[in-house]
Coordinates of C-alpha atoms and ligand atoms in Angstrom, one line a residue:
M1 CA 129.7 127.2 73.3
T2 CA 128.6 127.6 76.9
K3 CA 128.2 131.2 78.2
Y4 CA 128.6 132.0 81.9
V5 CA 126.6 134.2 84.2
F6 CA 128.2 134.9 87.6
V7 CA 126.2 135.9 90.6
T8 CA 128.0 137.6 93.5
G9 CA 126.6 139.3 96.6
G10 CA 127.4 142.4 98.5
V11 CA 126.5 144.6 101.5
V12 CA 124.8 141.8 103.6
S13 CA 124.1 138.1 103.4
S14 CA 120.6 136.8 103.0
V15 CA 120.0 139.5 100.5
G16 CA 118.2 137.1 97.9
K17 CA 121.3 136.1 95.9
G18 CA 120.2 132.4 95.7
I19 CA 116.6 133.3 94.8
S20 CA 118.0 135.8 92.1
A21 CA 120.2 133.1 90.6
A22 CA 117.3 130.6 90.6
S23 CA 115.1 133.3 89.1
I24 CA 117.5 134.2 86.3
G25 CA 117.7 130.4 85.7
R26 CA 113.9 130.3 85.2
I27 CA 113.9 133.4 83.1
L28 CA 116.6 132.1 80.7
K29 CA 114.9 128.6 80.4
S30 CA 111.7 130.3 79.7
R31 CA 113.4 132.1 76.8
G32 CA 114.2 128.6 75.3
L33 CA 117.8 128.4 76.6
S34 CA 119.3 125.4 78.2
V35 CA 120.5 126.2 81.7
A36 CA 122.9 124.6 84.2
I37 CA 123.7 126.0 87.5
Q38 CA 126.3 125.8 90.3
K39 CA 126.9 127.1 93.7
L40 CA 130.4 127.7 94.9
D41 CA 130.5 127.7 98.7
P42 CA 133.6 129.2 100.3
Y43 CA 133.4 127.6 103.7
L44 CA 135.9 124.8 104.7
N45 CA 133.4 122.1 105.4
V46 CA 133.6 119.5 102.7
D47 CA 129.7 119.6 102.5
P48 CA 127.0 120.9 104.7
G49 CA 125.9 117.3 105.7
T50 CA 127.6 117.5 109.1
M51 CA 126.8 121.1 109.8
S52 CA 124.1 122.0 112.4
P53 CA 120.9 123.3 110.9
Y54 CA 121.4 126.4 113.0
Q55 CA 124.5 127.1 110.9
H56 CA 123.1 126.2 107.6
G57 CA 119.4 125.4 107.4
E58 CA 118.3 122.4 105.4
V59 CA 120.8 119.9 103.8
F60 CA 119.4 119.5 100.3
V61 CA 120.1 116.1 98.8
T62 CA 120.6 115.6 95.1
K63 CA 119.6 112.5 93.2
D64 CA 123.2 111.3 93.0
G65 CA 123.4 111.4 96.8
C66 CA 125.2 114.7 97.3
E67 CA 124.5 116.7 100.5
T68 CA 124.3 120.3 99.4
D69 CA 123.4 123.8 100.1
L70 CA 119.7 124.7 100.4
D71 CA 120.1 127.1 97.5
L72 CA 120.1 124.0 95.3
G73 CA 116.6 123.5 96.4
H74 CA 115.7 126.9 95.0
Y75 CA 117.4 126.2 91.9
E76 CA 115.6 122.9 91.3
R77 CA 112.2 124.4 92.1
F78 CA 112.6 127.5 90.1
I79 CA 114.3 126.1 87.0
D80 CA 112.5 122.6 87.3
I81 CA 115.7 120.6 86.9
E82 CA 117.3 117.9 88.8
L83 CA 120.9 118.7 89.9
T84 CA 123.9 116.6 90.8
K85 CA 127.2 116.8 92.5
S86 CA 128.6 118.9 89.7
S87 CA 126.3 121.8 91.0
N88 CA 127.8 122.4 94.4
I89 CA 131.4 122.7 95.5
T90 CA 132.9 124.0 98.8
A91 CA 136.4 125.3 99.6
G92 CA 136.7 122.0 101.7
Q93 CA 136.3 119.9 98.6
I94 CA 138.6 122.1 96.6
Y95 CA 141.4 122.0 99.1
T96 CA 140.9 118.3 99.7
Q97 CA 141.4 117.7 95.9
V98 CA 144.5 120.0 95.7
I99 CA 146.1 118.5 98.8
A100 CA 145.5 114.9 97.6
K101 CA 147.1 115.8 94.2
E102 CA 150.1 117.3 96.1
R103 CA 150.4 114.1 98.1
R104 CA 150.3 111.9 94.9
G105 CA 153.1 114.1 93.6
D106 CA 151.0 115.3 90.7
Y107 CA 152.5 118.8 91.0
L108 CA 156.0 117.5 90.2
G109 CA 157.7 119.2 93.1
G110 CA 156.0 122.7 92.5
T111 CA 155.1 124.9 95.4
I112 CA 151.2 124.8 95.7
Q113 CA 149.6 128.2 96.0
T114 CA 146.1 129.7 96.1
V115 CA 146.8 131.2 92.7
P116 CA 147.0 129.2 90.4
H117 CA 146.5 125.8 92.0
V118 CA 143.3 126.4 94.0
T119 CA 141.9 128.8 91.5
N120 CA 142.6 126.3 88.7
A121 CA 140.7 123.7 90.6
I122 CA 137.7 126.0 91.0
K123 CA 137.8 126.9 87.2
E124 CA 138.0 123.3 86.3
F125 CA 135.0 122.5 88.3
M126 CA 133.0 125.0 86.2
L127 CA 134.6 124.1 82.9
N128 CA 134.1 120.4 83.4
A129 CA 130.5 120.7 84.3
A130 CA 130.0 122.9 81.3
A131 CA 131.7 120.5 79.0
D132 CA 129.7 117.5 80.4
Q133 CA 126.3 119.2 80.2
Q134 CA 126.9 121.7 77.4
P135 CA 124.2 124.1 78.5
D136 CA 123.6 127.3 76.6
V137 CA 124.2 129.1 79.9
M138 CA 126.0 128.1 83.0
L139 CA 124.8 130.1 86.0
V140 CA 127.4 130.3 88.9
E141 CA 126.5 131.7 92.2
V142 CA 129.4 132.5 94.7
G143 CA 128.3 131.9 98.2
G144 CA 129.0 134.5 100.9
T145 CA 129.5 138.2 100.5
V146 CA 132.3 140.2 98.7
G147 CA 135.0 140.9 101.2
D148 CA 134.9 137.5 103.0
I149 CA 138.4 136.2 103.3
E150 CA 137.6 132.7 102.4
G151 CA 135.7 133.9 99.3
Q152 CA 138.7 135.4 97.6
P153 CA 140.0 132.4 95.7
F154 CA 136.4 131.9 94.3
L155 CA 136.1 135.5 93.1
E156 CA 139.6 135.3 91.7
A157 CA 138.6 132.2 89.8
I158 CA 135.5 133.7 88.3
R159 CA 137.6 136.9 87.4
Q160 CA 139.9 134.5 85.6
M161 CA 137.0 132.9 83.7
R162 CA 136.6 136.1 81.6
T163 CA 140.0 135.6 80.1
A164 CA 139.6 131.9 79.9
V165 CA 136.3 131.9 78.0
G166 CA 136.1 135.4 76.5
R167 CA 134.5 138.6 77.3
D168 CA 131.4 137.9 75.3
N169 CA 130.8 134.7 77.0
T170 CA 130.8 136.0 80.6
Y171 CA 128.4 138.1 82.4
Y172 CA 128.8 139.3 86.0
I173 CA 125.8 140.3 88.2
H174 CA 126.3 141.7 91.7
V175 CA 123.3 141.5 94.1
T176 CA 123.3 144.2 96.8
L177 CA 121.0 145.8 99.4
L178 CA 119.9 149.4 99.4
P179 CA 119.2 150.0 103.1
H180 CA 116.7 152.8 104.0
I181 CA 117.0 155.3 106.8
G182 CA 114.1 156.6 108.7
A183 CA 110.3 156.6 108.0
T184 CA 110.7 158.3 104.7
G185 CA 112.2 155.3 103.1
E186 CA 115.2 157.2 101.9
L187 CA 117.5 154.6 100.1
K188 CA 121.2 154.5 100.7
T189 CA 123.6 153.6 97.8
K190 CA 126.8 153.9 99.7
P191 CA 127.1 150.3 100.8
T192 CA 126.5 149.2 97.2
Q193 CA 129.2 151.7 96.0
H194 CA 131.7 150.2 98.6
S195 CA 130.8 146.6 97.7
V196 CA 131.3 147.3 94.0
R197 CA 134.6 149.0 94.7
E198 CA 135.7 145.9 96.6
L199 CA 134.7 143.8 93.7
R200 CA 136.6 146.0 91.2
A201 CA 139.6 145.8 93.4
I202 CA 139.7 142.1 92.7
G203 CA 139.2 142.9 89.0
I204 CA 135.6 142.2 88.5
Q205 CA 133.5 145.0 87.0
P206 CA 129.9 143.9 87.3
D207 CA 127.8 144.1 84.1
A208 CA 124.6 144.5 86.1
I209 CA 123.6 145.3 89.7
V210 CA 120.6 143.8 91.2
C211 CA 119.4 146.1 94.0
R212 CA 117.3 144.6 96.7
S213 CA 115.1 147.1 98.4
D214 CA 112.0 147.4 100.6
F215 CA 110.9 150.6 98.8
A216 CA 110.6 151.6 95.2
I217 CA 114.0 152.9 93.8
A218 CA 113.7 156.4 92.3
E219 CA 115.3 157.3 89.0
D220 CA 118.0 159.6 90.7
I221 CA 119.1 156.6 92.9
K222 CA 119.5 154.5 89.8
D223 CA 121.5 157.2 88.1
K224 CA 123.8 157.4 91.2
I225 CA 124.5 153.8 91.2
A226 CA 125.1 153.7 87.4
L227 CA 127.5 156.5 87.8
F228 CA 129.5 155.4 90.9
C229 CA 129.5 151.7 90.0
D230 CA 130.2 152.2 86.3
V231 CA 127.3 150.2 84.9
Q232 CA 124.7 151.0 82.2
R233 CA 121.7 152.8 83.5
D234 CA 119.4 150.0 82.5
A235 CA 121.6 147.5 84.2
V236 CA 120.7 148.8 87.6
I237 CA 118.0 146.3 88.3
P238 CA 115.5 146.9 91.2
M239 CA 114.5 143.9 93.1
L240 CA 111.7 145.0 95.4
T241 CA 111.0 142.8 98.4
V242 CA 107.9 140.6 97.6
N243 CA 105.7 138.4 99.7
N244 CA 106.1 135.5 97.6
I245 CA 109.6 134.3 96.4
Y246 CA 108.1 132.8 93.2
E247 CA 107.3 136.4 92.2
V248 CA 111.0 137.1 91.8
P249 CA 111.4 135.8 88.3
L250 CA 108.5 138.0 87.3
V251 CA 109.9 141.0 89.0
L252 CA 113.4 140.6 87.5
E253 CA 112.2 139.8 84.0
E254 CA 110.0 143.0 84.2
S255 CA 113.2 144.9 85.2
G256 CA 114.8 143.8 82.0
I257 CA 117.4 141.4 83.3
G258 CA 116.6 138.7 80.7
D259 CA 117.2 141.0 77.8
L260 CA 120.4 142.5 79.3
I261 CA 122.0 139.0 79.7
I262 CA 120.8 137.8 76.4
D263 CA 122.2 141.0 74.7
G264 CA 125.3 141.0 76.8
L265 CA 126.1 137.4 75.8
H266 CA 124.8 137.6 72.2
L267 CA 122.5 134.7 72.8
D268 CA 119.8 133.8 70.4
A269 CA 116.6 133.5 72.5
N270 CA 112.9 133.6 72.4
P271 CA 110.9 136.6 73.7
R272 CA 109.6 136.8 77.2
N273 CA 107.6 133.9 78.2
L274 CA 106.6 133.7 81.9
G275 CA 102.8 133.5 81.3
E276 CA 102.3 130.1 83.1
W277 CA 104.7 131.1 85.9
R278 CA 102.6 134.2 86.3
A279 CA 99.4 132.3 86.4
M280 CA 100.8 130.1 89.2
V281 CA 102.0 133.1 91.1
D282 CA 98.4 134.7 90.7
R283 CA 96.8 131.5 91.9
M284 CA 99.0 131.7 95.0
A285 CA 98.0 135.3 95.6
N286 CA 94.3 134.6 95.1
T287 CA 94.1 131.5 97.3
R288 CA 92.2 132.5 100.4
K289 CA 91.0 129.4 102.0
V290 CA 93.5 128.7 104.8
L291 CA 94.6 125.2 105.6
P292 CA 96.3 125.0 109.0
I293 CA 99.1 122.4 108.9
A294 CA 101.4 121.6 111.9
V295 CA 104.9 120.6 111.2
V296 CA 106.4 119.0 114.4
G297 CA 110.1 119.0 114.7
K298 CA 113.2 119.7 116.7
Y299 CA 114.0 122.9 114.9
A300 CA 110.6 124.6 114.9
D301 CA 112.4 127.8 115.8
L302 CA 114.3 127.4 112.5
P303 CA 111.9 126.8 109.6
D304 CA 114.9 127.1 107.1
A305 CA 115.8 123.6 108.5
Y306 CA 112.7 122.3 106.7
L307 CA 112.7 124.6 103.7
S308 CA 111.8 122.0 101.0
V309 CA 109.0 120.7 103.3
K310 CA 107.6 124.2 103.5
E311 CA 107.8 124.8 99.9
A312 CA 106.3 121.3 99.0
L313 CA 103.3 122.0 101.3
R314 CA 102.8 125.3 99.6
H315 CA 103.0 123.7 96.1
A316 CA 100.4 121.2 97.1
G317 CA 98.2 124.0 98.6
V318 CA 98.1 126.0 95.4
F319 CA 97.2 122.8 93.5
H320 CA 94.1 122.5 95.8
E321 CA 93.5 126.2 96.1
R322 CA 94.5 126.2 99.7
D323 CA 96.7 128.7 101.5
V324 CA 98.7 126.2 103.6
D325 CA 99.4 128.0 106.9
I326 CA 102.2 126.2 108.7
T327 CA 102.5 126.2 112.4
W328 CA 106.0 125.2 113.4
V329 CA 105.6 123.1 116.5
Q330 CA 108.6 122.4 118.7
S331 CA 108.4 118.7 119.6
E332 CA 109.6 119.4 123.1
D333 CA 106.7 121.7 123.7
I334 CA 104.4 118.8 123.0
E335 CA 106.4 116.6 125.5
R336 CA 105.8 119.3 128.1
D337 CA 102.2 120.3 127.4
G338 CA 100.7 117.4 125.6
A339 CA 99.7 117.1 122.0
A340 CA 96.3 118.6 122.0
E341 CA 97.7 121.9 123.4
W342 CA 99.7 122.4 120.3
L343 CA 97.9 120.5 117.6
D344 CA 94.2 120.9 118.1
H345 CA 94.0 123.5 115.4
A346 CA 95.7 121.4 112.8
A347 CA 94.0 119.9 109.8
G348 CA 97.1 117.9 109.0
I349 CA 100.3 117.0 110.8
V350 CA 103.7 116.5 109.3
V351 CA 106.8 115.1 111.0
P352 CA 109.9 115.9 108.9
G353 CA 113.3 114.4 109.0
G354 CA 115.7 114.7 111.8
F355 CA 118.5 113.2 113.9
G356 CA 119.2 112.7 117.6
A357 CA 116.9 112.0 120.5
R358 CA 116.0 115.4 121.5
G359 CA 112.2 116.0 121.1
V360 CA 111.6 112.5 119.6
E361 CA 109.0 111.5 122.2
G362 CA 107.0 114.7 121.4
M363 CA 107.0 113.5 117.7
V364 CA 105.6 110.1 118.9
D365 CA 103.0 111.9 120.8
A366 CA 102.0 114.0 117.7
V367 CA 101.6 110.6 115.7
A368 CA 99.4 109.3 118.5
Y369 CA 97.3 112.4 118.4
A370 CA 97.0 112.2 114.6
R371 CA 96.0 108.5 114.8
D372 CA 93.4 108.9 117.7
Q373 CA 91.8 112.1 116.1
G374 CA 91.9 110.9 112.6
I375 CA 94.0 113.7 111.4
P376 CA 95.9 113.3 108.2
Y377 CA 99.6 112.5 108.9
L378 CA 102.6 112.5 106.6
G379 CA 105.9 111.3 108.1
L380 CA 109.1 112.1 106.2
C381 CA 112.1 109.8 107.1
L382 CA 112.3 110.3 110.8
G383 CA 108.7 111.0 110.6
M384 CA 108.1 107.4 109.3
Q385 CA 110.3 106.0 112.0
V386 CA 108.3 107.6 114.8
M387 CA 105.2 106.5 113.2
V388 CA 106.5 102.9 113.4
M389 CA 107.6 103.4 117.0
E390 CA 104.1 104.8 117.9
S391 CA 102.2 102.1 116.1
A392 CA 104.4 99.3 117.8
R393 CA 103.6 100.9 121.2
S394 CA 100.0 101.6 120.8
L395 CA 98.8 98.8 118.5
L396 CA 101.2 96.0 119.6
G397 CA 101.4 97.0 123.2
L398 CA 105.2 97.1 122.9
T399 CA 105.5 100.2 125.2
D400 CA 109.2 100.2 125.1
A401 CA 109.5 100.0 121.3
N402 CA 112.1 102.5 120.0
S403 CA 114.8 103.2 117.5
T404 CA 118.3 102.1 118.4
E405 CA 119.3 105.6 117.4
F406 CA 117.6 106.9 120.6
D407 CA 117.8 103.8 122.9
P408 CA 120.5 101.4 121.7
E409 CA 119.4 99.0 124.5
T410 CA 115.7 98.9 123.7
P411 CA 114.2 95.3 123.9
N412 CA 112.1 96.2 120.9
P413 CA 114.2 97.8 118.3
V414 CA 111.5 98.5 115.6
I415 CA 113.8 100.9 113.9
D416 CA 117.4 99.8 113.7
L417 CA 120.7 100.6 112.1
M418 CA 121.1 99.4 108.6
P419 CA 123.4 96.5 108.3
D420 CA 125.8 98.4 105.9
Q421 CA 126.0 101.3 108.4
R422 CA 127.4 99.1 111.3
D423 CA 131.0 99.6 110.4
V424 CA 130.8 103.1 109.4
S425 CA 132.8 105.5 111.6
E426 CA 133.2 108.6 109.6
M427 CA 130.1 110.9 109.8
G428 CA 130.5 112.9 106.5
G429 CA 128.7 111.6 103.4
T430 CA 128.3 108.0 104.7
M431 CA 124.6 107.7 105.0
R432 CA 122.3 106.0 102.5
L433 CA 122.1 108.9 100.2
G434 CA 120.3 109.9 97.0
N435 CA 118.0 107.9 94.6
Y436 CA 116.9 104.5 95.3
P437 CA 114.0 102.7 93.5
C438 CA 111.0 101.4 95.4
Q439 CA 108.2 99.1 94.5
L440 CA 104.7 99.9 95.6
M441 CA 102.0 97.6 96.7
P442 CA 99.2 97.6 94.1
G443 CA 96.1 99.3 95.4
S444 CA 97.9 101.0 98.3
R445 CA 97.4 104.7 98.9
A446 CA 101.0 105.3 97.8
A447 CA 100.4 103.4 94.5
K448 CA 97.2 105.5 93.9
S449 CA 99.1 108.8 94.7
Y450 CA 102.0 108.0 92.4
G451 CA 99.8 106.4 89.7
S452 CA 102.7 103.9 89.2
E453 CA 104.2 101.0 90.9
T454 CA 107.8 101.6 90.7
I455 CA 109.2 104.9 91.9
T456 CA 112.5 106.6 92.6
E457 CA 113.1 108.8 95.6
R458 CA 116.0 110.5 97.3
H459 CA 117.2 109.3 100.7
R460 CA 119.3 110.5 103.7
H461 CA 119.4 108.0 106.6
R462 CA 121.3 105.4 108.6
F463 CA 118.4 103.6 110.3
E464 CA 115.6 101.4 108.9
F465 CA 112.4 99.6 109.7
N466 CA 113.3 96.3 111.5
N467 CA 111.7 93.5 109.5
K468 CA 111.2 91.3 112.6
Y469 CA 108.2 93.6 113.3
R470 CA 106.8 93.6 109.7
E471 CA 104.3 90.9 110.1
T472 CA 102.8 91.8 113.5
L473 CA 102.4 95.4 112.5
Q474 CA 100.9 94.4 109.2
E475 CA 98.2 92.4 111.2
A476 CA 97.7 95.5 113.3
G477 CA 96.8 97.5 110.1
V478 CA 100.2 99.2 109.6
L479 CA 101.3 98.0 106.1
A480 CA 104.6 98.2 104.4
T481 CA 103.3 99.4 101.1
G482 CA 106.7 100.4 99.5
L483 CA 109.7 98.1 99.4
S484 CA 113.1 98.2 97.9
P485 CA 113.4 95.8 94.9
G486 CA 113.8 92.4 96.5
G487 CA 111.6 93.4 99.4
R488 CA 114.2 93.7 102.1
L489 CA 113.9 97.4 102.9
V490 CA 110.8 99.1 104.0
E491 CA 110.3 102.4 102.2
I492 CA 106.7 103.3 102.9
V493 CA 104.3 102.4 105.8
E494 CA 100.5 103.1 105.8
N495 CA 98.0 102.8 108.5
V496 CA 95.0 101.5 106.6
D497 CA 92.5 102.2 109.4
H498 CA 93.0 105.9 109.2
P499 CA 92.0 108.4 106.7
F500 CA 95.6 109.3 105.7
M501 CA 98.5 108.1 107.7
V502 CA 101.6 107.6 105.6
G503 CA 105.3 107.5 106.5
V504 CA 108.1 107.4 104.0
Q505 CA 111.7 106.6 104.6
F506 CA 112.7 108.9 101.9
H507 CA 112.5 112.8 101.2
P508 CA 109.6 113.5 98.7
E509 CA 109.9 117.2 99.5
F510 CA 113.1 117.4 97.4
R511 CA 111.2 116.7 94.2
S512 CA 108.2 119.0 94.6
R513 CA 107.8 121.9 92.1
P514 CA 105.5 125.0 92.3
Q515 CA 103.8 123.9 89.1
E516 CA 103.8 120.2 89.9
P517 CA 103.4 119.3 93.6
H518 CA 104.7 116.0 94.7
P519 CA 101.9 113.4 94.6
L520 CA 102.3 112.5 98.4
F521 CA 102.1 116.1 99.4
R522 CA 99.4 116.8 96.9
D523 CA 97.2 113.9 98.4
F524 CA 98.1 114.7 102.0
V525 CA 96.9 118.2 101.5
E526 CA 93.8 117.0 99.8
A527 CA 93.1 114.7 102.7
A528 CA 93.7 117.5 105.2
S529 CA 91.2 119.7 103.3
V530 CA 88.4 117.3 103.4
V531 CA 88.9 115.3 106.6
L532 CA 86.8 116.7 109.4
R533 CA 88.1 118.0 112.6
P534 CA 85.8 117.5 115.6
G535 CA 83.3 120.3 115.5
A536 CA 84.4 121.6 112.2
Q537 CA 81.9 122.5 109.4
P538 CA 81.7 119.7 106.8
E539 CA 83.3 120.6 103.6
L540 CA 82.7 119.2 100.1
P541 CA 85.4 117.0 98.6
L542 CA 87.7 119.1 96.6
A543 CA 86.6 117.6 93.2
E544 CA 83.0 118.5 93.9
E545 CA 83.9 121.9 95.1
A546 CA 85.8 122.7 92.0
Q547 CA 82.8 121.7 89.9
R548 CA 80.5 124.2 91.7
Ligands
LIG1 N1 117.8 109.8 112.0 C1 117.2 108.9 111.2 C2 118.1 108.0 110.4 O1 119.3 108.3 110.3 C3 116.3 109.7 110.1 C4 117.1 110.5 109.2 C5 116.2 111.6 108.6 O2 115.2 111.9 108.9 N2 116.8 112.1 107.4 O3 117.7 107.0 109.8

């Protein structure tokens, strides 16, 4: 029988609800319980795939090709699981389903209402996933903040879950913020009280309250919250702001949340067991050698747009005992000032995924700079495509080489629309999405990194390498070292005359874990750690350094 833990948020958004849910997942998994997790997003978009990164940050792609909320990235990294479409639903999807049923006549002439039709659809989404996956615990995070109008059907649905599956099988956690006033750091509980009152008006009495705070929470503050919000004293859980998100599972477990949930749900679980996680966090804290990496993109002012790339670089850094210090470089700044101005400090350069023509030429300049200077380069999706454009321009002399995404009339379309995309007119959910297998060329850098010749990676693109240019680029030293089975689609390119210049059509960043960096990021960071910048002090290769 699956038990449910519901996580809601109050007071403000961005309070750490997603990280809290992910951390609780890690805690329960470390106690030997099987965990599944879902995010319910109350906005009306069907998925975040068509939303601007400024609205939403990164779009996280699951292995089955769902474009989802970036919190799913936290869930995957913290819990070390691979999620699917059954882990994220939006109001847009729920309403689409309900209205389609109504059009089919499934409701037999009934009046369709938020309660029970919409709330039933939300409950079914949770119950079906639990029935399929049969986890010990299903964690459900409700997006947004209590009081949001569009969140109401979702809160009503999780309220009904207590009756549907039983009091002993449901546990409600409310995450709030304790703001402080003045230099004394005096913490205020009133917003938390109001937010819990709002929740109780809906019929949800939280079992525990996680209080995010920048200052230590004194005992009398905890007493006050327990009294006014009617929770047990030990169920007021402080969550102090930490430097490193991966500390949160440690902080929360320390505060007793694991025991509370396990007792509250009468679960049979192992004792606390975050030793390896703690060791990883300690390694992060003690890593002093800074490795400057430049990430060149169109949303450099919005690092959340590249959240998984940032995390994957950190994971690789910890593995090599390097504190990866990312400079977010706006590609349009490179167009204006030249690459050297923005990249001369970088030991490695990454161009992540992206869409649209803005700033693309700056990314091409970044590739040229990496190639000329021998700086390790990792291109992700669009980052591979600009690497191909730059190679064709510089190495083949095709100065007008481009992607038809940016110049539909280019005489040299080295990147072109995929054939099965030609008739696509709807924008939502129509890209080449999710897992596809890829065959690696034996002896290539990619094959060495992966330690295997068949791999599977997640995709999200419409354009591809144009095979007309494969041979000439190959002769110029840019090899297609990863191909779709059958060999038609180029998935990886490598410049063999460069210490590390790899572009991949997929998104390896989604599969990186703090305790197991992705092999391409791992080897990119290694290359960046040992390759010499002009004028830099020689460093030992990492392996030798480790032996000293
Ligand atoms: N815009 C490019 C394409 O659609 C790259 C996509 C991406 O980087 N995710 O193919």
